[in-house]
PDB file of C-alpha atoms in Angstrom:
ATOM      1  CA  UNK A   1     114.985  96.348 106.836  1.00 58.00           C
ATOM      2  CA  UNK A   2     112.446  94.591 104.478  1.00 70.00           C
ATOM      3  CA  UNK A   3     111.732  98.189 102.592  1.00 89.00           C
ATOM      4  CA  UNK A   4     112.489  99.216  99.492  1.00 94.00           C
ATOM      5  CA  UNK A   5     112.061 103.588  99.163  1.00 96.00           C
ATOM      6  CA  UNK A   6     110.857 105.064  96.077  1.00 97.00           C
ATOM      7  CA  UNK A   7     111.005 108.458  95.146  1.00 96.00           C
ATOM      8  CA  UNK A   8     109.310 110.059  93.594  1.00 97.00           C
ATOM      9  CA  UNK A   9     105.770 109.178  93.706  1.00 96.00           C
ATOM     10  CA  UNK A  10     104.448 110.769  90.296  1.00 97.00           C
ATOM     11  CA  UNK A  11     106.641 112.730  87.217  1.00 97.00           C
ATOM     12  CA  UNK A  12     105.970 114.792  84.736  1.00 98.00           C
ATOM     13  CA  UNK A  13     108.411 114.430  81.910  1.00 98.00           C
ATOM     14  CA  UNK A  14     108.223 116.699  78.355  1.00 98.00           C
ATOM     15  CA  UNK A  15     108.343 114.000  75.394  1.00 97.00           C
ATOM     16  CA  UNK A  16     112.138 113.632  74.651  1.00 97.00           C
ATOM     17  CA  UNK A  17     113.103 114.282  78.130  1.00 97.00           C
ATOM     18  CA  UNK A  18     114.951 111.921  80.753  1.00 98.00           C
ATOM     19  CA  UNK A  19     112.804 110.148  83.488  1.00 98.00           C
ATOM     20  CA  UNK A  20     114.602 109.272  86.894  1.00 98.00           C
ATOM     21  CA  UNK A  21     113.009 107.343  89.369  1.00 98.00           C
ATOM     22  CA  UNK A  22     115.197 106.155  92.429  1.00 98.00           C
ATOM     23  CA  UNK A  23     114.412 103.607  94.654  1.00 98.00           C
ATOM     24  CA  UNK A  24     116.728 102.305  97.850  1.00 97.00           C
ATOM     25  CA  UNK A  25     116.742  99.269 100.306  1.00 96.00           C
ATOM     26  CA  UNK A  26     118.554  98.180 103.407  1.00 93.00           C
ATOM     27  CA  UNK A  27     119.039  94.777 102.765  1.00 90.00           C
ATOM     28  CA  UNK A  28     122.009  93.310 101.667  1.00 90.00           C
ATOM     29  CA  UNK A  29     120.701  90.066 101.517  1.00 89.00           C
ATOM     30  CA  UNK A  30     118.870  91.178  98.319  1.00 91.00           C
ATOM     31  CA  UNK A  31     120.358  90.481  94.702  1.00 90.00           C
ATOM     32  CA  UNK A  32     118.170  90.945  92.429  1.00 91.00           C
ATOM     33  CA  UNK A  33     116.578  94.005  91.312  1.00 94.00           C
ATOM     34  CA  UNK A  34     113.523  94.378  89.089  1.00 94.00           C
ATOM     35  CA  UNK A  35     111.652  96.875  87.702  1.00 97.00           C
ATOM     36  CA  UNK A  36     108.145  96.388  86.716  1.00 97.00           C
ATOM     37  CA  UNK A  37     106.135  98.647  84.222  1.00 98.00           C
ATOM     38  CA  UNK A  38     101.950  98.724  84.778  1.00 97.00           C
ATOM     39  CA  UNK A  39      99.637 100.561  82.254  1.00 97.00           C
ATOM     40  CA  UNK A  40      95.891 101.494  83.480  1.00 93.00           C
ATOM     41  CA  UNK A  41      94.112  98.365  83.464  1.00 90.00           C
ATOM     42  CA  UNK A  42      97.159  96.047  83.272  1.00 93.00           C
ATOM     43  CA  UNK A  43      99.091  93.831  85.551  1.00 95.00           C
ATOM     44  CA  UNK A  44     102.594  94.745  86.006  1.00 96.00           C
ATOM     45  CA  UNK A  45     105.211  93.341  83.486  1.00 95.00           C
ATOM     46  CA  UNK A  46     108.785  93.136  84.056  1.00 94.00           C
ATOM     47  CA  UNK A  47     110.879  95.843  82.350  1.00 96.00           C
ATOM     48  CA  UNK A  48     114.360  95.827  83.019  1.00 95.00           C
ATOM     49  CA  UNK A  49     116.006  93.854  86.169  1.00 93.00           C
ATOM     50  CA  UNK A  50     119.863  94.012  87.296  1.00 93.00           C
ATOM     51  CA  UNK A  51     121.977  92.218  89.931  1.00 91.00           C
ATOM     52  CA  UNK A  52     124.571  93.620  92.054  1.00 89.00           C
ATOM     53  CA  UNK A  53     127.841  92.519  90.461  1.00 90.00           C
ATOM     54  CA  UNK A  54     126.843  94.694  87.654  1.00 92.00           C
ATOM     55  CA  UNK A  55     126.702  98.897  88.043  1.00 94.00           C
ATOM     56  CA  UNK A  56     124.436  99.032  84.994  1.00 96.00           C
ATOM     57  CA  UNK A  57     122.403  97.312  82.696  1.00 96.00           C
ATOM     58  CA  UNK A  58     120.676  98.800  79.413  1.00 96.00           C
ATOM     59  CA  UNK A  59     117.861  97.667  77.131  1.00 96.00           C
ATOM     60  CA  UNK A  60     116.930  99.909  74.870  1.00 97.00           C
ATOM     61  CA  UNK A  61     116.106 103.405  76.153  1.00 97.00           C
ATOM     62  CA  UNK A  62     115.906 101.986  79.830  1.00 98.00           C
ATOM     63  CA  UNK A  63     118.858 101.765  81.787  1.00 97.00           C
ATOM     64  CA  UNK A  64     119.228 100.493  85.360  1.00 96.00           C
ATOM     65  CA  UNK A  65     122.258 102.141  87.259  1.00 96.00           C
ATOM     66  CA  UNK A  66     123.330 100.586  90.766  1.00 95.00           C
ATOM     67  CA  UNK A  67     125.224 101.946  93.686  1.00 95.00           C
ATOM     68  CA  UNK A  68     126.041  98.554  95.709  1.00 93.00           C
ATOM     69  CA  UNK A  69     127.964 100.865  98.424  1.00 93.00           C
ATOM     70  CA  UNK A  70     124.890 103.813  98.895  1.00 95.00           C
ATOM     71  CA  UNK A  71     122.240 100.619  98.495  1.00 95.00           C
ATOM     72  CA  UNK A  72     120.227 102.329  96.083  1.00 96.00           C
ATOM     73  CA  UNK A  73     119.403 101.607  92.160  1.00 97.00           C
ATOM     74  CA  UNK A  74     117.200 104.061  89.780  1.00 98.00           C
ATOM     75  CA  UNK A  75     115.695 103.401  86.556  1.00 98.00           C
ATOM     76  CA  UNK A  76     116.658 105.791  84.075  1.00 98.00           C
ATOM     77  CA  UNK A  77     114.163 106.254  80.835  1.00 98.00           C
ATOM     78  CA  UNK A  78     116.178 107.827  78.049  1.00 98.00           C
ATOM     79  CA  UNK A  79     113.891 109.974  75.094  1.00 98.00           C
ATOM     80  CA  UNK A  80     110.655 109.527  77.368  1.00 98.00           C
ATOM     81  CA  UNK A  81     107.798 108.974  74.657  1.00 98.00           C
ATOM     82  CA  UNK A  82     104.114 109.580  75.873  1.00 97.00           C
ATOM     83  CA  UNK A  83     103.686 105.218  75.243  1.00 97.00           C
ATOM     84  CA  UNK A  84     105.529 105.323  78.266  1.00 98.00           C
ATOM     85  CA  UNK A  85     103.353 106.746  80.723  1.00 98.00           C
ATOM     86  CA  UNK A  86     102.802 104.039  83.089  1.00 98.00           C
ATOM     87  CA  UNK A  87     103.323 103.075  86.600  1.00 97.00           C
ATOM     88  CA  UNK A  88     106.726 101.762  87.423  1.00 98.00           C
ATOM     89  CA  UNK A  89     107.408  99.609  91.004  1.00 97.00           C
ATOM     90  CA  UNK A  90     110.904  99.366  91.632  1.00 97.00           C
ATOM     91  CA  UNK A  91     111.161  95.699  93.737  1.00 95.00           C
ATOM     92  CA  UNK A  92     113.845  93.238  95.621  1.00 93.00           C
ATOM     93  CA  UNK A  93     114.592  90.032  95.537  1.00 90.00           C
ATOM     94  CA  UNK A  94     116.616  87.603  97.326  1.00 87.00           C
ATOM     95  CA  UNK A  95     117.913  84.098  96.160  1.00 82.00           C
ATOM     96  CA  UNK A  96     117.130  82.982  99.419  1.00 77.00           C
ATOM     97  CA  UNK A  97     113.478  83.340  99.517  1.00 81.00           C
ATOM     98  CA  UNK A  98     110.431  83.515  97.277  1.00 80.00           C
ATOM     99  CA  UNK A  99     109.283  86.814  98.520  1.00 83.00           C
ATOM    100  CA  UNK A 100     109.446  90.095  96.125  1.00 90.00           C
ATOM    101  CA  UNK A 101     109.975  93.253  98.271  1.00 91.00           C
ATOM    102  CA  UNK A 102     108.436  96.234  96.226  1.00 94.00           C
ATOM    103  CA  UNK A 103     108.832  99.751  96.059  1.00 95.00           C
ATOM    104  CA  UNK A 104     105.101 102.319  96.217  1.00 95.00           C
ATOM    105  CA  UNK A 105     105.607 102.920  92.744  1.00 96.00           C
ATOM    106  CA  UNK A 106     105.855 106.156  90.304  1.00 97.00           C
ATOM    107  CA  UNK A 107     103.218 107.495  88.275  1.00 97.00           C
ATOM    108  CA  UNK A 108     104.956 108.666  85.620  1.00 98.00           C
ATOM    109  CA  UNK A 109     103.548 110.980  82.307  1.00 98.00           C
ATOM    110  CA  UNK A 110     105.565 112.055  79.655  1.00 98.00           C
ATOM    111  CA  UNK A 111     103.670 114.998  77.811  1.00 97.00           C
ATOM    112  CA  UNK A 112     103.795 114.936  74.209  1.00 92.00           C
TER     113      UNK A 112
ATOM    114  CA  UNK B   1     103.796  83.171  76.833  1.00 67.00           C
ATOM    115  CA  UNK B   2     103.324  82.928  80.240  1.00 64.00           C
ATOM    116  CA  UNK B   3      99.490  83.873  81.042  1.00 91.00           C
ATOM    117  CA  UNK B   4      98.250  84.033  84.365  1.00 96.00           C
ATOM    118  CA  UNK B   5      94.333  84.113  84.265  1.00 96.00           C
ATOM    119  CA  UNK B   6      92.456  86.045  86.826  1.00 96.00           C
ATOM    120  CA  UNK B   7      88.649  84.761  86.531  1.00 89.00           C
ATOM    121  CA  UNK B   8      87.198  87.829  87.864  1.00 91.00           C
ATOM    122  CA  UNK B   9      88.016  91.677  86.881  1.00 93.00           C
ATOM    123  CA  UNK B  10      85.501  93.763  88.611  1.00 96.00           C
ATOM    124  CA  UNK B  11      83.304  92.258  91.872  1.00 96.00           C
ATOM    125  CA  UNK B  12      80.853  94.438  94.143  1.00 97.00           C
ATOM    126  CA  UNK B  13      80.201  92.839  97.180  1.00 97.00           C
ATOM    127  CA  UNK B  14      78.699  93.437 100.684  1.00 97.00           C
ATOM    128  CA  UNK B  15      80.077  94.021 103.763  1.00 97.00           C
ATOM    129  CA  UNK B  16      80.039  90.167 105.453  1.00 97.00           C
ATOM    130  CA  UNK B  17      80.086  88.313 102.165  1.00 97.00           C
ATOM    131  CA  UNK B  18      82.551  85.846 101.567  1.00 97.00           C
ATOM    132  CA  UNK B  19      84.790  86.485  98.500  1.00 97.00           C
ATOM    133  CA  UNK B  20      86.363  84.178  96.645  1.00 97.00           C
ATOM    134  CA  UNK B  21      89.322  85.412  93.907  1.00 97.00           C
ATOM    135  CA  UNK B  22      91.009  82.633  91.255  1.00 97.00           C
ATOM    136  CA  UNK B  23      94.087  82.723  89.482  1.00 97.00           C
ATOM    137  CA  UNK B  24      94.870  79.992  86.940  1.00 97.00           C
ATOM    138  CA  UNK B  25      98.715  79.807  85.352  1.00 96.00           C
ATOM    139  CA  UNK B  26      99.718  77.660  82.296  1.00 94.00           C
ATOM    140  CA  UNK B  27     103.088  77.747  82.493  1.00 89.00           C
ATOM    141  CA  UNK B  28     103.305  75.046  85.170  1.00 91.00           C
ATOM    142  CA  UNK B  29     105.178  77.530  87.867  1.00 91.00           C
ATOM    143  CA  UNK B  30     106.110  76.109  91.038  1.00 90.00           C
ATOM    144  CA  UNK B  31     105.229  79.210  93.291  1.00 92.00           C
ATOM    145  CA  UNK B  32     102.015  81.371  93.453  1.00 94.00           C
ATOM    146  CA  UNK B  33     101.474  84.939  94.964  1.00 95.00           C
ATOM    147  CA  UNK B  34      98.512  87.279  96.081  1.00 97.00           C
ATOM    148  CA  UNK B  35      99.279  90.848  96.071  1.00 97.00           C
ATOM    149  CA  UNK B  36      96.962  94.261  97.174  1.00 97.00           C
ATOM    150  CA  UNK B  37      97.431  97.078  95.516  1.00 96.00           C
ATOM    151  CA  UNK B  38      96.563  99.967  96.575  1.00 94.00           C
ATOM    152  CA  UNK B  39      97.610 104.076  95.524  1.00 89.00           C
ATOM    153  CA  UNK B  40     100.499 105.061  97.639  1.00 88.00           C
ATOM    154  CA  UNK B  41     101.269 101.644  99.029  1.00 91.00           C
ATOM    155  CA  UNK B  42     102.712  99.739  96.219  1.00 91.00           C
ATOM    156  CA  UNK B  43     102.280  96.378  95.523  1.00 94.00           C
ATOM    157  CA  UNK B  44     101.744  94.086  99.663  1.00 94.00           C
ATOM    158  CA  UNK B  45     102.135  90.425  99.602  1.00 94.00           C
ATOM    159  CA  UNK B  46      99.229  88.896 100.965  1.00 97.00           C
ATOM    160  CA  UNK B  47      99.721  84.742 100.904  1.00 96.00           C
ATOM    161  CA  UNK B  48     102.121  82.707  98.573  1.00 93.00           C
ATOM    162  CA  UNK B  49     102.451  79.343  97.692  1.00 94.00           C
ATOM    163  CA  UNK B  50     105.387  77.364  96.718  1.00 90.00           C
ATOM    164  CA  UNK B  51     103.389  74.049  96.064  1.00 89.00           C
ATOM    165  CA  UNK B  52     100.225  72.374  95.750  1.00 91.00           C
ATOM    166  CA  UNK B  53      98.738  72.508  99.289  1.00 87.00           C
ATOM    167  CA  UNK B  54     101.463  74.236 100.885  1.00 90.00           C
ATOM    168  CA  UNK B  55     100.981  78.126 101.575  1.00 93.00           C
ATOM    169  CA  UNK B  56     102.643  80.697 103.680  1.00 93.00           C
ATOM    170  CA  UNK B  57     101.613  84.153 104.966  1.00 95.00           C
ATOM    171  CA  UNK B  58     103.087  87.692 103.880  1.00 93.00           C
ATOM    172  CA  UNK B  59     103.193  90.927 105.042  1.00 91.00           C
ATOM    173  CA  UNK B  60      99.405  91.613 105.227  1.00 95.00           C
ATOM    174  CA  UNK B  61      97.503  88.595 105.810  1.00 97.00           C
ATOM    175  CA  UNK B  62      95.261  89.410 108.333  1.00 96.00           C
ATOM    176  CA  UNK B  63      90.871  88.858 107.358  1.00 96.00           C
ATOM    177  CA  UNK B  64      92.426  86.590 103.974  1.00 98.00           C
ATOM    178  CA  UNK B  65      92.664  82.958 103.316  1.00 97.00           C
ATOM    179  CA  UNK B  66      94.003  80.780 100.275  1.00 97.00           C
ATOM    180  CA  UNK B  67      93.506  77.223  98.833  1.00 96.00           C
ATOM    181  CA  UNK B  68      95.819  75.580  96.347  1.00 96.00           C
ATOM    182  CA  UNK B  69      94.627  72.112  95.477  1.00 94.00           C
ATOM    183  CA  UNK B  70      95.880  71.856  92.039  1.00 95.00           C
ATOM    184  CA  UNK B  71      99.557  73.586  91.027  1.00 94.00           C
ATOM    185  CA  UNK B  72      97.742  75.898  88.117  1.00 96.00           C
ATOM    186  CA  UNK B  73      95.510  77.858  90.694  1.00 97.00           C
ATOM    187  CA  UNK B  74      95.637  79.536  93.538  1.00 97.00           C
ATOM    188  CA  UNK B  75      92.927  80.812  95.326  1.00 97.00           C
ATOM    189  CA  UNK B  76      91.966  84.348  97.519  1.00 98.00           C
ATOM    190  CA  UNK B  77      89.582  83.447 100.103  1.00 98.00           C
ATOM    191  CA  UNK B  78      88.053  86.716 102.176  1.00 97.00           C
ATOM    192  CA  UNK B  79      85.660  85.109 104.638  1.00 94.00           C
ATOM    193  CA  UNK B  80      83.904  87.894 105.573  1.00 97.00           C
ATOM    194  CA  UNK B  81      84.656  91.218 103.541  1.00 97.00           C
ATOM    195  CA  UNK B  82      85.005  94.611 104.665  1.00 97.00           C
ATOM    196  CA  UNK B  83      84.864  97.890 103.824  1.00 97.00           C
ATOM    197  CA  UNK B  84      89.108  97.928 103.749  1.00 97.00           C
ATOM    198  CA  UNK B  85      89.484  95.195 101.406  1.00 98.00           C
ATOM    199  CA  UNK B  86      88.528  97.338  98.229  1.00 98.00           C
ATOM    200  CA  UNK B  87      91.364  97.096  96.521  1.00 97.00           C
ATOM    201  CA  UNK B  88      93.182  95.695  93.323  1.00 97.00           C
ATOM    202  CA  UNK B  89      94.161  92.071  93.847  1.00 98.00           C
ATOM    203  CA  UNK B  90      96.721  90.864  92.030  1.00 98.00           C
ATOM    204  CA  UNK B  91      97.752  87.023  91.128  1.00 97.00           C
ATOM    205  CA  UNK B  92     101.671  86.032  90.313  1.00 95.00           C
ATOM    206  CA  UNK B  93     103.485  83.075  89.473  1.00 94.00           C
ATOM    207  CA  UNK B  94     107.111  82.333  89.094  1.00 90.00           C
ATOM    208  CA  UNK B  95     109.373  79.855  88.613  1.00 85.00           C
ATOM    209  CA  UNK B  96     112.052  80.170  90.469  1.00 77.00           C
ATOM    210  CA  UNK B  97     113.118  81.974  94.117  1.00 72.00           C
ATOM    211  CA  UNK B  98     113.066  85.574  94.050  1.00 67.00           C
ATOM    212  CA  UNK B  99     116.760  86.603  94.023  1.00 69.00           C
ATOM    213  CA  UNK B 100     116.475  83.974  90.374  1.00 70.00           C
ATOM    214  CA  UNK B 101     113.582  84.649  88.141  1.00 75.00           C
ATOM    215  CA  UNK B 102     110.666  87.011  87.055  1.00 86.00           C
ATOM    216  CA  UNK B 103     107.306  87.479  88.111  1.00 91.00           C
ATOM    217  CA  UNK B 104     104.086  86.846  85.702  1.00 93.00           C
ATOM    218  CA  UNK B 105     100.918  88.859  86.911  1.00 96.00           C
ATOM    219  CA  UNK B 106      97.738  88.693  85.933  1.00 96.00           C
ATOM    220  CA  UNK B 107      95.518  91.729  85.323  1.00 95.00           C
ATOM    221  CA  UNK B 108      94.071  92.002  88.388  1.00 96.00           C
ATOM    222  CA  UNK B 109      90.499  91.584  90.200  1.00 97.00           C
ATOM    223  CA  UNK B 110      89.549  94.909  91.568  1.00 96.00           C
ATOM    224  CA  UNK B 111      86.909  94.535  94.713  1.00 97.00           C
ATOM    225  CA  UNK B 112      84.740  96.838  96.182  1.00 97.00           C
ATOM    226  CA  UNK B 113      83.328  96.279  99.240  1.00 97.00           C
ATOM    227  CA  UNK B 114      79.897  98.286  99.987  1.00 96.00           C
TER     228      UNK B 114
END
């Protein structure tokens, strides 16, 4: 119940393209939803986060979309740029604790 | 900005050694994390801390130990090393409880283990 499911584990994108990466959890305990970018040789650095009383949130070309009902949110990477090749971890997080429940991440390269 | 300072990048060590990983934070964050990465696995919590001296065990403790004596830095003790502890360790702070704030990692300390 502690999960969070990525899919998928790598992607391919053409530059200009859209990149989708999904990620789902079973607790409804959770509410708050990150999403953490890591380039080669680099810690992870928060991206974009949402929290369940929203069904999407958008910064830039990123957008978060959630389905509180199916228990599931995906990142959504609008006009993928090869600068964006990274690894993303979709994670968890509940008010009530001080643990972060993350995703296996998604090697993701955008071909330019 | 928030910098979290991770002492040592790349360590080779032998089998039996004991390891010892530091994290310093200037931000004066109330909680501290050790994660493992490795490919395929994602990002495991290993040991947080939520204040000086106090510490409490994640999902993957098991062969690890910490110390935090002073708030700014937490510390990743392996008492005896083995081969499956290469891996990418990862320091964190934050301010807040998870469901409330973001988390600051360092770069990372990756470990091999001969």
């Amino acid at each position: 119940q502690q999960q969070v499911k990525q899919s998928p584990q790598s992607l391919i994108v053409q530059k200009g393209g859209i990149s989708i990466i999904n990620c789902a959890y079973e607790n409804t305990a959770f509410d708050y939803f990150p999403w953490y970018q890591q380039f080669p040789g680099k810690g992870p650095a928060l991206l974009i986060a949402i929290r369940p009383d929203v069904s999407e949130k958008k910064e830039g070309r990123f957008t978060i979309s959630f389905n509180k009902s199916a228990k599931q949110f995906s990142l959504h990477i609008m006009d993928s740029q090869p600068g964006d090749s990274a690894t993303y971890f979709c994670a968890a997080g509940s008010s009530g604790t001080y643990k972060y429940i993350f995703g296996t991440g998604t090697r993701l390269k955008v071909l330019a | 900005d928030v910098k979290v300072t991770q002492s040592s990048r790349y360590l080779v060590k032998r089998t039996g050694e004991k390891v010892f990983l530091e994290c310093v934070q200037d931000m004066d964050h109330e909680n501290m994390f050790w994660y493992r990465q490795d490919p395929g696995l994602g990002l495991r919590l290993i040991y947080f801390s939520y204040d000086v001296k106090m510490k409490e065990k994640g999902d993957i403790p098991e062969g690890y130990s910490v110390s935090r004596e002073k708030k700014e830095r937490f510390s990743l003790i392996l008492e005896s090393a083995s081969t499956n502890q290469t891996s990418m360790y990862l320091c964190a702070s934050s301010l807040n409880l998870a469901g409330t704030g973001e988390l600051f990692f360092g770069e990372g300390s990756r470990l091999t283990v001969l």
